[in-house]
mmCIF file of C-alpha atoms in Angstrom:
data_model
loop_
_atom_site.group_PDB
_atom_site.id
_atom_site.type_symbol
_atom_site.label_atom_id
_atom_site.label_comp_id
_atom_site.label_asym_id
_atom_site.label_seq_id
_atom_site.Cartn_x
_atom_site.Cartn_y
_atom_site.Cartn_z
ATOM 1 C CA UNK G 14 -53.775 -1.060 -16.088
ATOM 2 C CA UNK G 15 -52.494 -3.150 -13.497
ATOM 3 C CA UNK G 16 -49.249 -2.485 -11.505
ATOM 4 C CA UNK G 17 -49.493 1.616 -12.189
ATOM 5 C CA UNK G 18 -48.316 2.176 -8.705
ATOM 6 C CA UNK G 19 -45.064 -0.088 -8.811
ATOM 7 C CA UNK G 20 -44.303 1.690 -12.149
ATOM 8 C CA UNK G 21 -45.143 5.233 -10.982
ATOM 9 C CA UNK G 22 -42.611 5.239 -7.648
ATOM 10 C CA UNK G 23 -39.498 6.518 -8.232
ATOM 11 C CA UNK G 24 -37.769 4.332 -4.980
ATOM 12 C CA UNK G 25 -39.460 1.000 -6.140
ATOM 13 C CA UNK G 26 -38.216 1.534 -10.101
ATOM 14 C CA UNK G 27 -34.766 2.150 -8.568
ATOM 15 C CA UNK G 28 -34.311 -1.214 -7.091
ATOM 16 C CA UNK G 29 -36.447 -2.995 -9.653
ATOM 17 C CA UNK G 30 -33.999 -1.749 -12.070
ATOM 18 C CA UNK G 31 -30.345 -2.664 -9.913
ATOM 19 C CA UNK G 32 -32.387 -6.155 -9.583
ATOM 20 C CA UNK G 33 -32.997 -6.173 -13.364
ATOM 21 C CA UNK G 34 -29.352 -5.425 -14.033
ATOM 22 C CA UNK G 35 -28.143 -7.940 -11.584
ATOM 23 C CA UNK G 36 -30.004 -10.937 -13.370
ATOM 24 C CA UNK G 37 -28.978 -9.491 -16.929
ATOM 25 C CA UNK G 38 -25.493 -9.155 -15.841
ATOM 26 C CA UNK G 39 -25.455 -13.063 -14.261
ATOM 27 C CA UNK G 40 -27.066 -14.061 -17.295
ATOM 28 C CA UNK G 41 -24.725 -12.436 -19.788
ATOM 29 C CA UNK G 42 -21.833 -13.757 -17.716
ATOM 30 C CA UNK G 43 -23.121 -17.322 -17.853
ATOM 31 C CA UNK G 44 -23.955 -16.873 -20.745
ATOM 32 C CA UNK G 45 -20.170 -16.531 -22.230
ATOM 33 C CA UNK G 46 -20.921 -13.061 -23.936
ATOM 34 C CA UNK G 47 -19.033 -10.867 -21.474
ATOM 35 C CA UNK G 48 -15.596 -12.445 -23.134
ATOM 36 C CA UNK G 49 -13.615 -10.692 -25.917
ATOM 37 C CA UNK G 50 -13.335 -14.176 -27.647
ATOM 38 C CA UNK G 51 -16.989 -14.877 -28.039
ATOM 39 C CA UNK G 52 -17.638 -11.557 -29.332
ATOM 40 C CA UNK G 53 -14.987 -11.218 -32.132
ATOM 41 C CA UNK G 54 -15.859 -15.138 -32.708
ATOM 42 C CA UNK G 55 -19.401 -13.848 -33.635
ATOM 43 C CA UNK G 56 -18.469 -11.238 -35.849
ATOM 44 C CA UNK G 57 -15.896 -13.428 -37.513
ATOM 45 C CA UNK G 58 -18.947 -16.268 -37.969
ATOM 46 C CA UNK G 59 -17.093 -18.617 -36.033
ATOM 47 C CA UNK G 60 -18.504 -19.006 -32.685
ATOM 48 C CA UNK G 61 -22.667 -18.523 -32.917
ATOM 49 C CA UNK G 62 -23.290 -17.955 -29.036
ATOM 50 C CA UNK G 63 -24.255 -14.327 -29.326
ATOM 51 C CA UNK G 64 -26.254 -14.789 -31.895
ATOM 52 C CA UNK G 65 -27.812 -18.058 -29.891
ATOM 53 C CA UNK G 66 -28.391 -16.142 -26.817
ATOM 54 C CA UNK G 67 -29.801 -13.454 -28.931
ATOM 55 C CA UNK G 68 -32.414 -15.228 -31.039
ATOM 56 C CA UNK G 69 -33.716 -17.651 -28.082
ATOM 57 C CA UNK G 70 -34.274 -14.676 -25.758
ATOM 58 C CA UNK G 71 -36.476 -12.688 -29.182
ATOM 59 C CA UNK G 72 -38.176 -16.341 -29.442
ATOM 60 C CA UNK G 73 -39.186 -16.504 -25.592
ATOM 61 C CA UNK G 74 -39.816 -12.572 -25.161
ATOM 62 C CA UNK G 75 -41.843 -11.840 -28.085
ATOM 63 C CA UNK G 76 -44.413 -14.566 -27.008
ATOM 64 C CA UNK G 77 -44.591 -12.929 -23.663
ATOM 65 C CA UNK G 78 -44.765 -9.998 -24.670
ATOM 66 C CA UNK G 79 -47.382 -10.439 -27.165
ATOM 67 C CA UNK G 80 -49.075 -12.386 -24.729
ATOM 68 C CA UNK G 81 -49.189 -9.743 -22.182
ATOM 69 C CA UNK G 82 -49.942 -7.099 -24.532
ATOM 70 C CA UNK G 83 -53.228 -9.075 -25.460
ATOM 71 C CA UNK G 84 -54.371 -9.607 -22.167
ATOM 72 C CA UNK G 85 -53.847 -5.892 -21.791
ATOM 73 C CA UNK G 86 -51.362 -5.848 -19.538
ATOM 74 C CA UNK G 87 -48.656 -4.198 -21.098
ATOM 75 C CA UNK G 88 -47.759 -1.825 -24.200
ATOM 76 C CA UNK G 89 -45.276 -1.644 -26.554
ATOM 77 C CA UNK G 90 -42.161 0.744 -27.021
ATOM 78 C CA UNK G 91 -41.292 1.160 -30.399
ATOM 79 C CA UNK G 92 -39.494 3.489 -31.804
ATOM 80 C CA UNK G 93 -39.901 5.108 -35.601
ATOM 81 C CA UNK G 94 -36.767 4.446 -37.446
ATOM 82 C CA UNK G 95 -35.166 5.897 -40.565
ATOM 83 C CA UNK G 96 -32.257 5.167 -43.453
ATOM 84 C CA UNK G 97 -30.451 8.369 -41.959
ATOM 85 C CA UNK G 98 -30.905 7.309 -38.000
ATOM 86 C CA UNK G 99 -31.021 3.472 -38.276
ATOM 87 C CA UNK G 100 -28.746 2.767 -40.668
ATOM 88 C CA UNK G 101 -26.182 4.776 -40.593
ATOM 89 C CA UNK G 102 -26.235 5.012 -37.109
ATOM 90 C CA UNK G 103 -26.061 0.723 -37.135
ATOM 91 C CA UNK G 104 -23.311 0.518 -38.970
ATOM 92 C CA UNK G 105 -21.037 3.007 -36.814
ATOM 93 C CA UNK G 106 -22.284 0.896 -34.119
ATOM 94 C CA UNK G 107 -20.919 -2.495 -36.097
ATOM 95 C CA UNK G 108 -17.620 -0.809 -36.239
ATOM 96 C CA UNK G 109 -17.505 -0.050 -32.708
ATOM 97 C CA UNK G 110 -18.494 -3.626 -31.884
ATOM 98 C CA UNK G 111 -16.072 -4.930 -33.487
ATOM 99 C CA UNK G 112 -13.081 -2.310 -32.491
ATOM 100 C CA UNK G 113 -14.409 -2.753 -28.992
ATOM 101 C CA UNK G 114 -15.290 -6.317 -29.027
ATOM 102 C CA UNK G 115 -17.743 -5.747 -26.540
ATOM 103 C CA UNK G 116 -21.259 -4.283 -26.357
ATOM 104 C CA UNK G 117 -22.755 -1.421 -24.144
ATOM 105 C CA UNK G 118 -24.438 -4.339 -21.981
ATOM 106 C CA UNK G 119 -21.473 -7.190 -22.345
ATOM 107 C CA UNK G 120 -18.632 -4.544 -21.764
ATOM 108 C CA UNK G 121 -20.474 -3.951 -18.042
ATOM 109 C CA UNK G 122 -20.645 -7.712 -17.486
ATOM 110 C CA UNK G 123 -17.334 -8.217 -19.053
ATOM 111 C CA UNK G 124 -15.725 -5.596 -16.202
ATOM 112 C CA UNK G 125 -17.784 -7.452 -13.871
ATOM 113 C CA UNK G 126 -15.705 -10.723 -15.125
ATOM 114 C CA UNK G 127 -12.241 -8.446 -14.334
ATOM 115 C CA UNK G 128 -11.662 -6.955 -18.318
ATOM 116 C CA UNK G 129 -10.375 -3.567 -17.449
ATOM 117 C CA UNK G 130 -10.022 -3.103 -21.307
ATOM 118 C CA UNK G 131 -13.763 -3.110 -20.819
ATOM 119 C CA UNK G 132 -13.937 -0.617 -18.396
ATOM 120 C CA UNK G 133 -11.895 1.828 -20.737
ATOM 121 C CA UNK G 134 -14.718 0.855 -23.787
ATOM 122 C CA UNK G 135 -17.536 1.833 -21.070
ATOM 123 C CA UNK G 136 -15.584 4.972 -20.739
ATOM 124 C CA UNK G 137 -15.471 5.411 -24.606
ATOM 125 C CA UNK G 138 -19.399 4.755 -25.441
ATOM 126 C CA UNK G 139 -20.020 7.279 -22.360
ATOM 127 C CA UNK G 140 -17.785 9.760 -24.212
ATOM 128 C CA UNK G 141 -19.168 8.775 -27.338
ATOM 129 C CA UNK G 142 -22.686 9.390 -26.405
ATOM 130 C CA UNK G 143 -21.751 12.668 -25.147
ATOM 131 C CA UNK G 144 -20.034 13.709 -28.530
ATOM 132 C CA UNK G 145 -23.311 12.489 -29.757
ATOM 133 C CA UNK G 146 -25.470 14.730 -27.320
ATOM 134 C CA UNK G 147 -23.371 17.938 -28.903
ATOM 135 C CA UNK G 148 -24.098 16.978 -32.382
ATOM 136 C CA UNK G 149 -27.614 15.699 -32.124
ATOM 137 C CA UNK G 150 -29.344 19.466 -32.675
ATOM 138 C CA UNK G 151 -27.449 19.488 -35.942
ATOM 139 C CA UNK G 152 -27.883 15.972 -37.065
ATOM 140 C CA UNK G 153 -31.367 16.329 -36.163
ATOM 141 C CA UNK G 154 -32.026 19.054 -38.773
ATOM 142 C CA UNK G 155 -29.731 17.083 -41.269
ATOM 143 C CA UNK G 156 -29.752 13.405 -41.357
ATOM 144 C CA UNK G 157 -31.877 11.382 -38.429
ATOM 145 C CA UNK G 158 -35.014 12.539 -40.477
ATOM 146 C CA UNK G 159 -33.882 11.131 -44.064
ATOM 147 C CA UNK G 160 -36.115 8.174 -45.194
ATOM 148 C CA UNK G 161 -38.223 7.627 -42.764
ATOM 149 C CA UNK G 162 -39.275 4.205 -42.302
ATOM 150 C CA UNK G 163 -43.035 3.834 -43.354
ATOM 151 C CA UNK G 164 -44.026 1.682 -40.392
ATOM 152 C CA UNK G 165 -42.817 0.897 -37.106
ATOM 153 C CA UNK G 166 -43.609 -2.516 -36.529
ATOM 154 C CA UNK G 167 -43.829 -5.864 -39.128
ATOM 155 C CA UNK G 168 -47.268 -6.520 -38.398
ATOM 156 C CA UNK G 169 -47.998 -2.675 -39.640
ATOM 157 C CA UNK G 170 -45.851 -3.039 -42.460
ATOM 158 C CA UNK G 171 -47.103 -6.160 -43.820
ATOM 159 C CA UNK G 172 -50.776 -5.362 -42.577
ATOM 160 C CA UNK G 173 -50.893 -8.964 -40.841
ATOM 161 C CA UNK G 174 -52.423 -9.315 -37.500
ATOM 162 C CA UNK G 175 -49.330 -9.441 -34.671
ATOM 163 C CA UNK G 176 -50.453 -12.990 -33.460
ATOM 164 C CA UNK G 177 -49.731 -14.517 -36.949
ATOM 165 C CA UNK G 178 -46.507 -12.574 -37.489
ATOM 166 C CA UNK G 179 -45.451 -13.863 -33.904
ATOM 167 C CA UNK G 180 -46.044 -17.367 -35.240
ATOM 168 C CA UNK G 181 -44.010 -17.029 -38.280
ATOM 169 C CA UNK G 182 -41.355 -15.254 -37.012
ATOM 170 C CA UNK G 183 -40.921 -17.919 -33.772
ATOM 171 C CA UNK G 184 -40.992 -20.951 -36.321
ATOM 172 C CA UNK G 185 -38.213 -18.689 -38.200
ATOM 173 C CA UNK G 186 -36.102 -18.481 -35.511
ATOM 174 C CA UNK G 187 -36.316 -22.082 -34.187
ATOM 175 C CA UNK G 188 -35.660 -23.202 -37.888
ATOM 176 C CA UNK G 189 -32.342 -20.785 -37.926
ATOM 177 C CA UNK G 190 -31.371 -22.360 -34.335
ATOM 178 C CA UNK G 191 -31.699 -25.913 -35.798
ATOM 179 C CA UNK G 192 -29.933 -25.326 -38.639
ATOM 180 C CA UNK G 193 -26.888 -23.699 -36.929
ATOM 181 C CA UNK G 194 -27.090 -26.620 -34.488
ATOM 182 C CA UNK G 195 -27.144 -28.752 -37.519
ATOM 183 C CA UNK G 196 -24.025 -27.090 -39.103
ATOM 184 C CA UNK G 197 -21.917 -28.079 -36.317
ATOM 185 C CA UNK G 198 -22.074 -24.415 -34.461
ATOM 186 C CA UNK U 12 -29.638 -26.010 -7.661
ATOM 187 C CA UNK U 13 -26.818 -24.297 -6.189
ATOM 188 C CA UNK U 14 -24.283 -26.480 -8.110
ATOM 189 C CA UNK U 15 -26.038 -24.628 -10.850
ATOM 190 C CA UNK U 16 -25.385 -21.475 -10.285
ATOM 191 C CA UNK U 17 -21.314 -22.431 -9.715
ATOM 192 C CA UNK U 18 -21.350 -23.049 -13.336
ATOM 193 C CA UNK U 19 -18.465 -21.606 -15.610
ATOM 194 C CA UNK U 20 -21.176 -21.846 -18.722
ATOM 195 C CA UNK U 21 -25.047 -21.883 -19.370
ATOM 196 C CA UNK U 22 -26.356 -23.462 -22.334
ATOM 197 C CA UNK U 23 -27.095 -19.994 -24.633
ATOM 198 C CA UNK U 24 -30.611 -21.413 -25.076
ATOM 199 C CA UNK U 25 -31.172 -21.239 -21.293
ATOM 200 C CA UNK U 26 -29.203 -17.700 -21.373
ATOM 201 C CA UNK U 27 -31.533 -16.393 -24.132
ATOM 202 C CA UNK U 28 -34.828 -17.593 -22.627
ATOM 203 C CA UNK U 29 -33.574 -16.145 -18.826
ATOM 204 C CA UNK U 30 -33.028 -12.761 -20.621
ATOM 205 C CA UNK U 31 -36.512 -13.172 -22.545
ATOM 206 C CA UNK U 32 -38.179 -13.822 -19.253
ATOM 207 C CA UNK U 33 -36.499 -10.575 -17.778
ATOM 208 C CA UNK U 34 -37.472 -8.625 -20.630
ATOM 209 C CA UNK U 35 -41.317 -9.651 -19.507
ATOM 210 C CA UNK U 36 -40.994 -8.651 -15.659
ATOM 211 C CA UNK U 37 -39.212 -5.229 -17.449
ATOM 212 C CA UNK U 38 -42.686 -4.781 -19.204
ATOM 213 C CA UNK U 39 -45.208 -5.664 -16.572
ATOM 214 C CA UNK U 40 -42.922 -4.158 -13.460
ATOM 215 C CA UNK U 41 -41.591 -0.955 -15.233
ATOM 216 C CA UNK U 42 -43.256 -0.356 -18.538
ATOM 217 C CA UNK U 43 -39.988 -0.216 -20.300
ATOM 218 C CA UNK U 44 -37.680 -2.796 -22.841
ATOM 219 C CA UNK U 45 -34.556 -3.657 -21.728
ATOM 220 C CA UNK U 46 -31.608 -1.732 -22.840
ATOM 221 C CA UNK U 47 -28.253 -0.399 -22.179
ATOM 222 C CA UNK U 48 -27.210 2.595 -23.876
ATOM 223 C CA UNK U 49 -29.445 4.938 -22.596
ATOM 224 C CA UNK U 50 -27.498 5.005 -19.272
ATOM 225 C CA UNK U 51 -24.080 5.966 -21.105
ATOM 226 C CA UNK U 52 -26.027 9.219 -22.434
ATOM 227 C CA UNK U 53 -27.233 9.593 -19.117
ATOM 228 C CA UNK U 54 -23.812 9.564 -17.664
ATOM 229 C CA UNK U 55 -22.249 11.544 -20.145
ATOM 230 C CA UNK U 56 -25.380 14.243 -19.552
ATOM 231 C CA UNK U 57 -24.232 13.931 -15.610
ATOM 232 C CA UNK U 58 -20.778 14.857 -16.730
ATOM 233 C CA UNK U 59 -22.306 17.786 -19.081
ATOM 234 C CA UNK U 60 -24.172 19.344 -15.541
ATOM 235 C CA UNK U 61 -21.161 18.714 -13.438
ATOM 236 C CA UNK U 62 -19.136 21.380 -15.731
ATOM 237 C CA UNK U 63 -22.148 23.518 -16.580
ATOM 238 C CA UNK U 64 -25.511 22.726 -15.351
ATOM 239 C CA UNK U 65 -26.460 25.928 -17.603
ATOM 240 C CA UNK U 66 -25.093 24.536 -20.771
ATOM 241 C CA UNK U 67 -26.365 21.096 -20.118
ATOM 242 C CA UNK U 68 -29.672 22.094 -19.477
ATOM 243 C CA UNK U 69 -29.908 23.701 -22.520
ATOM 244 C CA UNK U 70 -28.886 20.745 -24.456
ATOM 245 C CA UNK U 71 -31.951 18.949 -26.226
ATOM 246 C CA UNK U 72 -30.582 15.867 -25.991
ATOM 247 C CA UNK U 73 -30.636 15.837 -22.389
ATOM 248 C CA UNK U 74 -34.030 16.969 -22.482
ATOM 249 C CA UNK U 75 -34.736 13.905 -23.782
ATOM 250 C CA UNK U 76 -32.783 11.546 -21.944
ATOM 251 C CA UNK U 77 -32.453 13.377 -18.288
ATOM 252 C CA UNK U 78 -28.860 13.036 -16.729
ATOM 253 C CA UNK U 79 -30.574 11.222 -13.607
ATOM 254 C CA UNK U 80 -29.938 8.473 -11.380
ATOM 255 C CA UNK U 81 -33.333 5.915 -12.369
ATOM 256 C CA UNK U 82 -33.973 2.639 -13.292
ATOM 257 C CA UNK U 83 -32.275 2.775 -16.498
ATOM 258 C CA UNK U 84 -29.125 4.152 -15.504
ATOM 259 C CA UNK U 85 -29.134 1.657 -12.343
ATOM 260 C CA UNK U 86 -29.534 -1.401 -14.731
ATOM 261 C CA UNK U 87 -25.604 -0.993 -16.113
ATOM 262 C CA UNK U 88 -24.114 -0.800 -12.182
ATOM 263 C CA UNK U 89 -25.993 -4.071 -11.790
ATOM 264 C CA UNK U 90 -25.097 -5.429 -14.999
ATOM 265 C CA UNK U 91 -21.320 -5.041 -13.366
ATOM 266 C CA UNK U 92 -22.721 -6.502 -9.637
ATOM 267 C CA UNK U 93 -24.566 -9.607 -11.602
ATOM 268 C CA UNK U 94 -21.706 -10.498 -13.825
ATOM 269 C CA UNK U 95 -18.933 -10.446 -11.205
ATOM 270 C CA UNK U 96 -21.559 -12.564 -8.656
ATOM 271 C CA UNK U 97 -21.575 -15.038 -11.617
ATOM 272 C CA UNK U 98 -17.821 -14.721 -12.125
ATOM 273 C CA UNK U 99 -17.018 -15.111 -8.548
ATOM 274 C CA UNK U 100 -19.227 -18.278 -7.985
ATOM 275 C CA UNK U 101 -17.929 -19.913 -10.884
ATOM 276 C CA UNK U 102 -14.001 -18.876 -9.990
ATOM 277 C CA UNK U 103 -13.573 -17.640 -13.613
ATOM 278 C CA UNK U 104 -13.230 -13.762 -12.085
ATOM 279 C CA UNK U 105 -9.631 -12.855 -13.492
ATOM 280 C CA UNK U 106 -8.327 -9.449 -13.925
ATOM 281 C CA UNK U 107 -7.215 -9.019 -17.802
ATOM 282 C CA UNK U 108 -6.021 -6.032 -19.459
ATOM 283 C CA UNK U 109 -5.010 -7.633 -23.286
ATOM 284 C CA UNK U 110 -7.566 -10.355 -24.047
ATOM 285 C CA UNK U 111 -5.762 -13.326 -25.748
ATOM 286 C CA UNK U 112 -7.188 -13.070 -28.840
ATOM 287 C CA UNK U 113 -6.448 -9.497 -29.414
ATOM 288 C CA UNK U 114 -2.575 -10.060 -28.217
ATOM 289 C CA UNK U 115 -2.163 -13.029 -30.954
ATOM 290 C CA UNK U 116 -3.147 -10.491 -33.834
ATOM 291 C CA UNK U 117 -1.892 -7.186 -32.383
ATOM 292 C CA UNK U 118 0.512 -8.038 -29.755
ATOM 293 C CA UNK U 119 0.423 -7.729 -25.639
ATOM 294 C CA UNK U 120 1.043 -4.232 -25.392
ATOM 295 C CA UNK U 121 -2.044 -2.875 -22.751
ATOM 296 C CA UNK U 122 -1.346 0.424 -24.245
ATOM 297 C CA UNK U 123 -2.391 -0.543 -27.766
ATOM 298 C CA UNK U 124 -5.223 -2.139 -26.248
ATOM 299 C CA UNK U 125 -6.607 0.450 -24.277
ATOM 300 C CA UNK U 126 -5.987 3.028 -27.321
ATOM 301 C CA UNK U 127 -8.359 0.485 -29.343
ATOM 302 C CA UNK U 128 -10.873 -0.056 -26.862
ATOM 303 C CA UNK U 129 -11.388 3.786 -26.238
ATOM 304 C CA UNK U 130 -11.509 4.206 -30.008
ATOM 305 C CA UNK U 131 -13.880 1.321 -30.281
ATOM 306 C CA UNK U 132 -15.802 2.609 -27.273
ATOM 307 C CA UNK U 133 -16.667 6.219 -28.695
ATOM 308 C CA UNK U 134 -17.704 4.628 -32.133
ATOM 309 C CA UNK U 135 -20.261 2.439 -30.291
ATOM 310 C CA UNK U 136 -21.216 4.836 -27.701
ATOM 311 C CA UNK U 137 -21.860 7.758 -31.141
ATOM 312 C CA UNK U 138 -23.414 4.828 -33.432
ATOM 313 C CA UNK U 139 -26.025 3.694 -30.294
ATOM 314 C CA UNK U 140 -27.559 6.930 -29.666
ATOM 315 C CA UNK U 141 -27.613 7.554 -33.180
ATOM 316 C CA UNK U 142 -29.197 4.284 -33.973
ATOM 317 C CA UNK U 143 -31.525 4.850 -31.018
ATOM 318 C CA UNK U 144 -30.260 1.610 -29.581
ATOM 319 C CA UNK U 145 -27.751 -0.642 -28.868
ATOM 320 C CA UNK U 146 -27.580 -4.829 -29.368
ATOM 321 C CA UNK U 147 -30.194 -5.198 -26.287
ATOM 322 C CA UNK U 148 -32.416 -1.953 -26.797
ATOM 323 C CA UNK U 149 -32.774 -2.859 -30.420
ATOM 324 C CA UNK U 150 -31.227 -6.115 -30.921
ATOM 325 C CA UNK U 151 -33.222 -8.222 -28.299
ATOM 326 C CA UNK U 152 -35.999 -5.830 -26.780
ATOM 327 C CA UNK U 153 -36.911 -4.206 -30.210
ATOM 328 C CA UNK U 154 -36.472 -6.583 -32.098
ATOM 329 C CA UNK U 155 -38.656 -8.837 -29.668
ATOM 330 C CA UNK U 156 -41.499 -6.058 -29.892
ATOM 331 C CA UNK U 157 -41.019 -6.624 -33.876
ATOM 332 C CA UNK U 158 -40.095 -3.335 -34.604
ATOM 333 C CA UNK U 159 -39.031 -2.221 -37.987
ATOM 334 C CA UNK U 160 -36.269 -0.225 -37.293
ATOM 335 C CA UNK U 161 -34.995 -2.556 -34.446
ATOM 336 C CA UNK U 162 -34.611 -5.360 -37.059
ATOM 337 C CA UNK U 163 -32.879 -2.983 -39.232
ATOM 338 C CA UNK U 164 -30.562 -1.621 -36.794
ATOM 339 C CA UNK U 165 -29.563 -5.109 -35.467
ATOM 340 C CA UNK U 166 -28.817 -6.137 -39.292
ATOM 341 C CA UNK U 167 -26.320 -2.796 -39.678
ATOM 342 C CA UNK U 168 -25.121 -3.858 -36.293
ATOM 343 C CA UNK U 169 -23.758 -7.223 -37.840
ATOM 344 C CA UNK U 170 -22.967 -6.062 -41.287
ATOM 345 C CA UNK U 171 -20.919 -3.544 -39.640
ATOM 346 C CA UNK U 172 -19.149 -5.674 -37.186
ATOM 347 C CA UNK U 173 -18.645 -8.573 -39.645
ATOM 348 C CA UNK U 174 -17.140 -6.578 -42.326
ATOM 349 C CA UNK U 175 -14.447 -4.500 -39.433
ATOM 350 C CA UNK U 176 -13.921 -7.473 -37.627
ATOM 351 C CA UNK U 177 -12.895 -9.149 -40.910
ATOM 352 C CA UNK U 178 -10.405 -6.201 -41.941
ATOM 353 C CA UNK U 179 -8.999 -6.800 -38.090
ATOM 354 C CA UNK U 180 -8.430 -10.337 -38.055
ATOM 355 C CA UNK U 181 -8.767 -11.626 -41.388
ATOM 356 C CA UNK U 182 -12.155 -13.030 -43.011
ATOM 357 C CA UNK U 183 -12.674 -16.696 -41.836
ATOM 358 C CA UNK U 184 -14.100 -17.570 -44.905
ATOM 359 C CA UNK U 185 -12.292 -16.476 -47.512
#
């Protein structure tokens, strides 16, 4: 596979990680999603900036990643999920999302824009991650593997060629974005 | 081009497309999806290691997510720098502790906002690692790979968030 040397160079990857983070932070700030009011506005369903950014990223990212995968340039990195891990963890995350008003990436972006409450939030997220690491062995034995999902990807789940699923999902995303615009969001 | 960098906000579609292209590069050059919450787990692991290297080395979670400075960790430092550059260039960098919307509902006391942000952050940190990712790792990177777990996680992030935000601020459509 191409880029093998670059991918295995520790130093180059740290530089790439920093550059990737800078580009990501720049985009998040320009998108306005590092603002508390924009995130809370999304959760109150009065401002759809977050959903527009996410769906546009999914649309463009999906087409590129699946095209590169078909060309043998990249491989997918999907994790298996379960009711016990994905649903319960997702709902806990959602509660934190509303209470903090930033997410792990946008909190860092908000700090860069001058929001000091987001810095407290970042400390909280690291504390929460540390708490999770402490209770992980117990959770792993009890709840995390309950109700494992039968498939890792949507194409596997519906047993349809990935290319077809990409076309259908791309179409649905465009329809949702158009509907949001038509509804005046 | 330069004027464009000075603008305070870009269209959310342009920003989203930019993030999509950025993720092409992370797959191509680093063989990784873009995510933010792993960096926090690594940071927690660094703190555990600083307290007791022996105990941290025994914790199974930090064998999965090693507490080292690497691609995944430095991302979050980059995000702070990138957002600062954007805010500085557009002259929107503003130091604040209590966002206006929060102050309107819960008052302007910084101590209240700090306590709420800390509690929210802790819940978010637990939830992100519990679910195996956050709004970027699951919500964007995982969803664009058509991962079942990521779509379920993203729906749960918003379901939980909409419910709790509604309880805090009042449901807009009720």
